[in-house]
Coordinates of C-alpha atoms in Angstrom, one line a residue:
X1 CA -16.8 -7.1 14.0
X2 CA -15.4 -5.6 10.8
X3 CA -16.6 -2.1 10.2
X4 CA -16.8 -0.6 6.7
X5 CA -14.4 2.0 5.5
X6 CA -17.1 4.6 5.6
X7 CA -17.8 3.9 9.3
X8 CA -14.1 4.0 10.2
X9 CA -13.5 7.2 8.4
X10 CA -16.7 8.8 9.8
X11 CA -15.6 7.8 13.3
X12 CA -12.1 9.3 12.6
X13 CA -13.7 12.5 11.4
X14 CA -15.9 12.7 14.5
X15 CA -13.0 12.1 16.8
X16 CA -10.9 14.7 15.0
X17 CA -13.8 17.2 15.2
X18 CA -14.2 16.5 18.9
X19 CA -10.5 17.0 19.5
X20 CA -10.5 20.3 17.5
X21 CA -13.6 21.5 19.3
X22 CA -12.2 20.5 22.7
X23 CA -9.0 22.4 22.0
X24 CA -10.9 25.5 21.0
X25 CA -13.2 25.1 23.9
X26 CA -10.4 24.8 26.4
X27 CA -8.8 27.9 24.9
X28 CA -12.0 29.9 25.0
X29 CA -12.8 28.7 28.6
X30 CA -9.3 29.7 29.9
X31 CA -9.6 33.0 28.0
X32 CA -12.9 33.7 29.6
X33 CA -11.7 32.6 33.1
X34 CA -8.6 34.8 32.7
X35 CA -10.7 37.8 31.6
X36 CA -13.1 37.4 34.5
X37 CA -10.3 37.1 36.9
X38 CA -8.6 40.1 35.5
X39 CA -11.8 42.2 35.7
X40 CA -12.4 41.1 39.3
X41 CA -8.9 41.9 40.3
X42 CA -9.0 45.3 38.7
X43 CA -12.3 46.0 40.5
X44 CA -10.7 45.1 43.8
X45 CA -7.7 47.2 43.2
X46 CA -10.0 50.2 42.2
X47 CA -12.2 49.5 45.2
X48 CA -9.3 49.7 47.6
X49 CA -8.2 53.0 46.1
X50 CA -11.8 54.3 46.3
X51 CA -12.2 53.4 49.9
X52 CA -8.8 54.9 50.8
X53 CA -9.9 58.2 49.1
X54 CA -13.3 58.1 50.8
X55 CA -11.7 57.6 54.2
X56 CA -9.2 60.3 53.6
X57 CA -11.8 62.9 52.5
X58 CA -14.4 62.2 55.2
X59 CA -14.8 64.6 58.1
X60 CA -15.1 61.8 60.6
X61 CA -15.5 58.1 60.9
X62 CA -18.8 58.6 62.7
X63 CA -20.2 60.4 59.7
X64 CA -19.3 57.3 57.5
X65 CA -20.9 55.0 60.0
X66 CA -24.1 57.1 60.0
X67 CA -24.2 57.0 56.2
X68 CA -23.7 53.3 55.2
X69 CA -25.5 53.6 51.9
X70 CA -22.6 55.6 50.6
X71 CA -20.2 52.7 50.6
X72 CA -22.9 50.0 50.2
X73 CA -23.9 51.5 46.8
X74 CA -20.2 51.6 45.9
X75 CA -19.8 47.9 46.6
X76 CA -22.8 47.2 44.3
X77 CA -23.8 43.6 45.2
X78 CA -24.1 41.1 48.0
X79 CA -21.0 39.2 47.0
X80 CA -18.7 42.1 47.9
X81 CA -16.9 42.4 51.3
X82 CA -15.6 45.6 53.0
X83 CA -13.9 45.7 56.4
X84 CA -12.4 48.9 57.9
X85 CA -10.6 48.5 61.2
X86 CA -8.6 50.8 63.5
X87 CA -5.1 49.9 64.4
X88 CA -6.3 48.5 67.8
X89 CA -8.7 46.1 65.9
X90 CA -11.9 48.0 66.5
X91 CA -14.2 47.8 63.5
X92 CA -15.4 51.0 61.8
X93 CA -17.2 49.5 58.8
X94 CA -18.0 45.9 58.4
X95 CA -20.0 44.7 55.3
X96 CA -20.0 40.9 55.1
X97 CA -23.4 39.7 53.8
X98 CA -22.6 36.0 54.3
X99 CA -20.8 36.5 57.6
X100 CA -17.7 34.6 56.5
X101 CA -14.7 34.6 58.7
X102 CA -12.0 36.8 57.1
X103 CA -8.3 36.0 57.9
X104 CA -5.9 38.7 58.9
X105 CA -3.7 39.5 55.9
X106 CA -0.6 41.6 55.8
X107 CA -1.7 45.1 54.7
X108 CA -0.2 47.1 51.9
X109 CA 1.6 50.3 53.0
X110 CA -0.2 53.6 52.6
X111 CA 2.3 54.9 50.0
X112 CA 2.2 51.7 47.9
X113 CA -0.1 51.2 45.0
X114 CA -1.9 47.8 45.1
X115 CA -0.9 45.2 42.5
X116 CA -2.7 42.1 41.3
X117 CA -0.1 40.0 43.0
X118 CA -1.3 41.4 46.3
X119 CA -4.7 39.8 46.0
X120 CA -5.1 36.5 47.8
X121 CA -7.8 34.0 47.5
X122 CA -9.0 32.4 50.8
X123 CA -12.1 30.1 51.1
X124 CA -13.3 31.1 47.6
X125 CA -13.0 34.8 48.4
X126 CA -10.6 37.2 46.7
X127 CA -9.2 39.6 49.4
X128 CA -7.0 42.7 49.3
X129 CA -5.8 44.5 52.4
X130 CA -4.1 47.9 52.6
X131 CA -3.4 50.7 55.1
X132 CA -5.5 53.9 54.7
X133 CA -5.4 57.3 56.3
X134 CA -8.6 58.3 58.0
X135 CA -9.8 61.7 59.3
X136 CA -7.2 63.4 61.5
X137 CA -4.5 61.1 59.9
X138 CA -5.7 58.2 61.9
X139 CA -4.2 54.9 60.4
X140 CA -6.8 52.4 59.3
X141 CA -6.7 48.9 57.8
X142 CA -9.0 48.3 54.9
X143 CA -9.9 44.9 53.5
X144 CA -11.9 44.6 50.4
X145 CA -13.0 41.3 48.9
X146 CA -15.3 39.6 46.5
X147 CA -16.9 36.2 46.8
X148 CA -16.1 34.0 43.7
X149 CA -19.1 31.8 43.8
X150 CA -20.9 33.7 41.0
X151 CA -17.9 33.6 38.8
X152 CA -17.5 29.8 39.4
X153 CA -21.2 29.3 38.6
X154 CA -20.8 31.2 35.4
X155 CA -17.7 29.2 34.4
X156 CA -19.4 25.9 35.3
X157 CA -22.4 26.8 33.1
X158 CA -20.0 27.7 30.3
X159 CA -18.2 24.4 30.8
X160 CA -21.4 22.5 30.5
X161 CA -22.3 24.3 27.3
X162 CA -18.8 23.5 25.9
X163 CA -19.3 19.8 26.7
X164 CA -22.7 19.9 24.9
X165 CA -21.2 21.7 21.9
X166 CA -18.3 19.3 21.6
X167 CA -20.6 16.3 21.9
X168 CA -23.1 17.6 19.5
X169 CA -20.4 18.7 17.0
X170 CA -18.8 15.2 17.1
X171 CA -22.2 13.5 16.5
X172 CA -23.0 15.9 13.7
X173 CA -19.6 15.4 12.2
X174 CA -20.0 11.6 12.4
X175 CA -23.4 11.7 10.7
X176 CA -22.5 14.2 8.0
X177 CA -19.1 12.4 7.4
X178 CA -20.8 9.0 7.1
X179 CA -23.4 10.4 4.6
X180 CA -20.7 12.2 2.5
X181 CA -18.4 9.1 2.6
X182 CA -21.2 6.8 1.4
X183 CA -21.9 9.2 -1.4
X184 CA -18.2 9.4 -2.2
X185 CA -17.9 5.6 -2.3
X186 CA -20.5 5.2 -4.9
X187 CA -17.8 4.9 -7.7
X188 CA -16.3 2.0 -5.7
X189 CA -19.6 0.2 -5.7
X190 CA -20.0 0.8 -9.4
X191 CA -16.5 -0.6 -10.0
X192 CA -17.3 -3.6 -7.9
X193 CA -20.5 -4.2 -10.0
X194 CA -18.4 -3.8 -13.2
X195 CA -16.0 -6.4 -11.8
X196 CA -18.8 -8.8 -11.0
X197 CA -19.9 -8.6 -14.6
X198 CA -16.6 -9.8 -15.9
X199 CA -16.6 -13.6 -16.4
X200 CA -14.2 -16.0 -18.2
X201 CA -16.2 -15.4 -21.3
X202 CA -15.9 -11.6 -21.1
X203 CA -12.3 -11.0 -20.2
X204 CA -12.1 -8.5 -23.0
X205 CA -14.2 -6.1 -21.0
X206 CA -12.3 -3.3 -19.1
X207 CA -13.1 -1.2 -16.1
X208 CA -14.4 2.3 -16.9
X209 CA -11.6 4.7 -16.2
X210 CA -12.8 8.0 -17.6
X211 CA -15.4 9.1 -15.0
X212 CA -13.8 7.7 -11.9
X213 CA -12.2 10.1 -9.3
X214 CA -8.6 10.9 -9.6
X215 CA -7.7 8.8 -6.6
X216 CA -9.2 5.7 -8.3
X217 CA -7.6 6.1 -11.7
X218 CA -4.4 4.4 -10.8
X219 CA -6.1 1.3 -9.2
X220 CA -8.5 1.1 -12.1
X221 CA -5.6 1.3 -14.6
X222 CA -3.8 -1.5 -12.6
X223 CA -6.9 -3.6 -12.7
X224 CA -7.2 -3.1 -16.5
X225 CA -3.6 -4.1 -16.9
X226 CA -4.2 -7.2 -14.8
X227 CA -7.3 -8.0 -17.0
X228 CA -5.1 -7.7 -20.1
X229 CA -2.6 -10.2 -18.6
X230 CA -5.5 -12.5 -17.5
X231 CA -7.0 -12.4 -20.9
X232 CA -3.7 -13.2 -22.5
X233 CA -2.9 -16.0 -20.0
X234 CA -6.5 -17.4 -20.4
X235 CA -6.2 -17.4 -24.1
X236 CA -2.8 -19.1 -24.0
X237 CA -4.2 -21.7 -21.6
X238 CA -7.2 -22.3 -23.8
X239 CA -5.0 -22.6 -26.8
X240 CA -2.6 -24.9 -24.9
X241 CA -5.5 -27.2 -23.9
X242 CA -6.7 -27.4 -27.5
X243 CA -3.1 -28.0 -28.8
X244 CA -2.5 -30.6 -26.2
X245 CA -5.7 -32.4 -27.1
X246 CA -4.7 -32.3 -30.8
X247 CA -1.2 -33.5 -30.1
X248 CA -2.4 -36.4 -28.1
X249 CA -5.3 -37.3 -30.4
X250 CA -2.9 -37.8 -33.4
X251 CA -0.9 -40.7 -31.9
X252 CA -4.0 -42.2 -30.3
X253 CA -5.8 -42.2 -33.6
X254 CA -2.7 -43.8 -35.2
X255 CA -2.6 -46.5 -32.5
X256 CA -6.4 -47.2 -32.7
X257 CA -6.3 -47.3 -36.5
X258 CA -3.3 -49.6 -36.8
X259 CA -4.6 -52.0 -34.1
X260 CA -8.1 -52.0 -35.7
X261 CA -6.7 -52.9 -39.1
X262 CA -4.5 -55.6 -37.5
X263 CA -7.5 -57.2 -35.8
X264 CA -9.7 -57.2 -38.9
X265 CA -7.9 -60.3 -40.4
X266 CA -5.2 -62.7 -39.4
X267 CA -1.6 -61.4 -39.8
X268 CA 1.8 -63.0 -40.2
X269 CA 4.3 -62.7 -37.3
X270 CA 6.4 -60.3 -39.4
X271 CA 3.4 -58.1 -39.9
X272 CA 2.6 -58.1 -36.1
X273 CA 6.2 -57.2 -35.4
X274 CA 6.0 -54.3 -37.8
X275 CA 2.8 -53.2 -36.2
X276 CA 4.3 -53.4 -32.7
X277 CA 7.3 -51.4 -33.9
X278 CA 5.1 -48.7 -35.3
X279 CA 3.1 -48.6 -32.0
X280 CA 6.3 -48.3 -30.0
X281 CA 7.2 -45.1 -32.0
X282 CA 3.8 -43.6 -31.1
X283 CA 4.2 -44.6 -27.5
X284 CA 7.7 -43.0 -27.5
X285 CA 6.2 -39.9 -28.9
X286 CA 3.5 -39.8 -26.2
X287 CA 6.2 -40.5 -23.6
X288 CA 8.4 -37.6 -24.7
X289 CA 5.4 -35.3 -24.7
X290 CA 4.5 -36.3 -21.1
X291 CA 8.1 -36.0 -19.9
X292 CA 8.3 -32.5 -21.5
X293 CA 5.0 -31.4 -19.9
X294 CA 6.2 -32.7 -16.5
X295 CA 9.4 -30.7 -16.9
X296 CA 7.5 -27.6 -17.8
X297 CA 5.1 -27.9 -14.9
X298 CA 8.0 -28.4 -12.4
X299 CA 9.9 -25.5 -13.9
X300 CA 6.9 -23.2 -13.8
X301 CA 6.4 -24.0 -10.1
X302 CA 10.1 -23.8 -9.2
X303 CA 10.3 -27.5 -8.4
X304 CA 13.5 -28.0 -10.5
X305 CA 16.4 -26.7 -8.3
X306 CA 19.4 -25.4 -10.2
X307 CA 22.8 -27.1 -9.7
X308 CA 25.1 -24.4 -10.7
X309 CA 28.7 -25.1 -11.7
X310 CA 31.3 -23.4 -13.8
X311 CA 31.5 -25.0 -17.2
X312 CA 33.9 -24.6 -20.1
X313 CA 31.6 -23.6 -23.0
X314 CA 33.9 -25.0 -25.6
X315 CA 33.7 -28.5 -24.0
X316 CA 29.9 -28.3 -23.9
X317 CA 29.8 -27.3 -27.5
X318 CA 32.1 -30.1 -28.6
X319 CA 30.0 -32.7 -26.8
X320 CA 26.8 -31.4 -28.5
X321 CA 28.4 -31.3 -31.9
X322 CA 29.6 -34.9 -31.5
X323 CA 26.1 -35.9 -30.5
X324 CA 24.5 -34.3 -33.6
X325 CA 27.3 -35.0 -36.0
X326 CA 25.6 -38.1 -37.6
X327 CA 22.3 -36.4 -38.0
X328 CA 24.0 -33.3 -39.5
X329 CA 25.9 -35.5 -42.0
X330 CA 22.7 -37.1 -43.1
X331 CA 21.4 -33.7 -44.0
X332 CA 24.7 -32.5 -45.5
X333 CA 25.3 -29.9 -42.8
X334 CA 28.5 -28.8 -41.0
X335 CA 28.7 -28.0 -37.3
X336 CA 31.0 -25.2 -36.1
X337 CA 31.7 -24.7 -32.4
X338 CA 32.8 -21.1 -31.7
X339 CA 32.0 -21.1 -28.0
X340 CA 34.7 -20.0 -25.6
X341 CA 35.2 -19.0 -22.0
X342 CA 33.3 -20.2 -18.9
X343 CA 29.8 -19.9 -17.6
X344 CA 28.2 -20.6 -14.2
X345 CA 25.1 -22.6 -15.1
X346 CA 23.3 -25.9 -14.6
X347 CA 25.1 -28.3 -16.9
X348 CA 22.1 -30.6 -17.6
X349 CA 19.8 -27.7 -18.3
X350 CA 22.3 -25.9 -20.6
X351 CA 22.9 -29.1 -22.6
X352 CA 19.1 -29.6 -22.9
X353 CA 18.5 -26.0 -24.1
X354 CA 21.3 -26.0 -26.6
X355 CA 20.4 -29.5 -27.7
X356 CA 16.8 -28.3 -28.5
X357 CA 18.1 -25.4 -30.4
X358 CA 20.6 -27.5 -32.4
X359 CA 17.9 -30.1 -33.2
X360 CA 15.7 -27.3 -34.6
X361 CA 18.7 -25.9 -36.5
X362 CA 19.5 -29.2 -38.0
X363 CA 15.9 -29.8 -38.9
X364 CA 15.4 -26.5 -40.7
X365 CA 18.9 -25.6 -42.1
X366 CA 19.5 -25.8 -45.9
X367 CA 21.7 -28.6 -47.1
X368 CA 25.3 -27.6 -47.6
X369 CA 25.3 -24.8 -45.0
X370 CA 27.0 -24.5 -41.6
X371 CA 25.4 -24.4 -38.2
X372 CA 27.4 -22.3 -35.7
X373 CA 27.5 -22.2 -31.9
X374 CA 28.6 -18.7 -30.9
X375 CA 28.9 -16.5 -27.9
X376 CA 28.4 -12.7 -27.5
X377 CA 28.7 -10.7 -24.2
X378 CA 27.3 -7.3 -23.3
X379 CA 27.0 -5.3 -20.1
X380 CA 24.1 -7.4 -18.7
X381 CA 24.0 -10.8 -20.4
X382 CA 26.3 -13.5 -21.8
X383 CA 24.5 -14.6 -25.0
X384 CA 25.0 -18.2 -26.2
X385 CA 23.5 -18.7 -29.6
X386 CA 22.8 -21.2 -32.4
X387 CA 22.9 -19.8 -36.0
X388 CA 21.7 -21.7 -39.0
X389 CA 21.1 -20.7 -42.6
X390 CA 17.7 -21.5 -43.9
X391 CA 14.4 -20.0 -44.9
X392 CA 13.7 -16.9 -42.8
X393 CA 10.8 -17.1 -40.3
X394 CA 7.9 -14.8 -40.9
X395 CA 8.0 -11.9 -38.3
X396 CA 4.4 -12.7 -37.2
X397 CA 5.6 -16.0 -35.8
X398 CA 8.7 -14.7 -33.9
X399 CA 6.8 -13.6 -30.8
X400 CA 5.0 -17.0 -30.4
X401 CA 7.9 -19.4 -31.2
X402 CA 8.4 -20.1 -27.5
X403 CA 4.7 -20.9 -26.8
X404 CA 3.8 -24.5 -26.1
X405 CA 2.8 -26.6 -29.0
X406 CA 3.3 -23.7 -31.4
X407 CA 4.7 -24.6 -34.8
X408 CA 5.3 -22.3 -37.8
X409 CA 4.2 -25.1 -40.1
X410 CA 2.2 -27.8 -38.2
X411 CA 2.2 -30.1 -41.2
X412 CA 6.0 -30.5 -40.9
X413 CA 6.0 -32.4 -37.7
X414 CA 8.6 -35.2 -38.0
X415 CA 9.3 -38.3 -36.1
X416 CA 11.4 -37.7 -33.1
X417 CA 10.4 -34.0 -32.7
X418 CA 9.5 -32.5 -29.4
X419 CA 5.8 -32.1 -30.2
X420 CA 6.0 -28.3 -30.3
X421 CA 7.5 -28.1 -26.7
X422 CA 11.2 -27.8 -27.5
X423 CA 11.4 -24.0 -27.5
X424 CA 8.9 -23.7 -24.6
X425 CA 11.4 -25.9 -22.6
X426 CA 14.2 -23.6 -23.6
X427 CA 12.3 -20.5 -22.3
X428 CA 11.5 -22.3 -19.0
X429 CA 15.2 -23.2 -18.6
X430 CA 16.2 -19.6 -19.1
X431 CA 13.6 -18.4 -16.6
X432 CA 15.0 -20.8 -14.1
X433 CA 18.4 -19.1 -14.7
X434 CA 16.7 -15.6 -14.5
X435 CA 17.8 -15.1 -18.1
X436 CA 16.2 -14.3 -21.4
X437 CA 15.7 -15.8 -24.9
X438 CA 15.6 -14.0 -28.2
X439 CA 15.4 -14.9 -31.9
X440 CA 16.4 -13.0 -35.0
X441 CA 15.6 -14.3 -38.5
X442 CA 16.3 -12.7 -41.9
X443 CA 17.9 -13.6 -45.2
X444 CA 21.3 -14.1 -43.5
X445 CA 19.8 -16.9 -41.4
X446 CA 18.1 -17.6 -38.1
X447 CA 19.8 -17.0 -34.7
X448 CA 18.4 -18.3 -31.4
X449 CA 20.2 -16.9 -28.3
X450 CA 20.2 -17.7 -24.6
X451 CA 21.0 -14.7 -22.4
X452 CA 22.5 -15.6 -19.0
X453 CA 23.0 -12.8 -16.4
X454 CA 26.6 -11.6 -16.5
X455 CA 28.5 -12.0 -13.2
X456 CA 29.7 -8.7 -11.7
X457 CA 33.3 -8.0 -12.6
X458 CA 35.8 -7.7 -9.8
X459 CA 37.7 -4.4 -9.6

């Protein structure tokens, strides 16, 4: 069963409080036991000295025996034990209310002061034995003791109260902790409600970050950043769907219109052949669009593995210039290949990316100018670019040139173009190579560049 965070934290608080209270309780219990033991030991040491003095100052042992109240009052309670014996074992004074059997312990010498280490515990009785000097210098053996039952009962009662205090403290800590945690988690529930209110139609909403606790500011800011990305991606996806529908609708309308006109009245074989040729152009346009979309989908999902090899860039540039030479001559353009050196890339993808850039350059360059293939290296990337001289691109379009189906001038779509997917394919190819694309356009011309990660140089 999954417990809530509040329950888990409250339980952790309760266990922590129980542990802390237990440690404090053990400390207090041992301190009390040590203090009681010390007092009882000091009382026994003092009692032995008092009995020694009493025996030494008495006129006779018979007088002590006739006045038992003297030493009974000195003992003070029924848990005390006093035994005075002669050297031959004869008892002079015997006070043992519970008639417990007392063992024979080695006595402390007369001239030695008793120490706590001399006290021995036997059968739950603390005993201390020493030699005393009676009347007429008669040697006597004195045993004083105290039954520990009362002390044990006191400590047992104290232990029980400690157990109750620890248990009650843990329960109280759990209850208060759960209450405070639930109150403290109110901002999370408010954030959850705010998230539930965000729908695909309201992706422009943001989570409130001003009144949230400091611990939640960073997650809320991360959520808002994610919402910005989602809104941008959703907007691009919506625009892509609309552009895709528009791009497909145009050739479909052309096909439907031409076929409808052909069916309205009989046509000659030459007219039917002309119609079929026109339809084939539209089908080819649709086919190119589908192939480009399939490539983009595979590239986005990493289903197009790279086949890296070391290529001579000058050879790749010469082949592309030969391929576009006829189209460039028709537009009165010159092609200049300035590429040099080697590059570790996928040959097919590099040719496709540069081919798309060259096709755009040939389409938009001014007649009589030169299109140049060039290379520029920096610390991080090897930049392979295509430069053409033509009308500069408005800066507002530069950030969207690599979006799918985006055209600076939609009315200038020409037969054989990529349907607005050429630059999008270029960006996907560079993402597969973990590279970058960039564009610069001004009065000096337009430069599209492909940035391939530079290989680390050997020392």
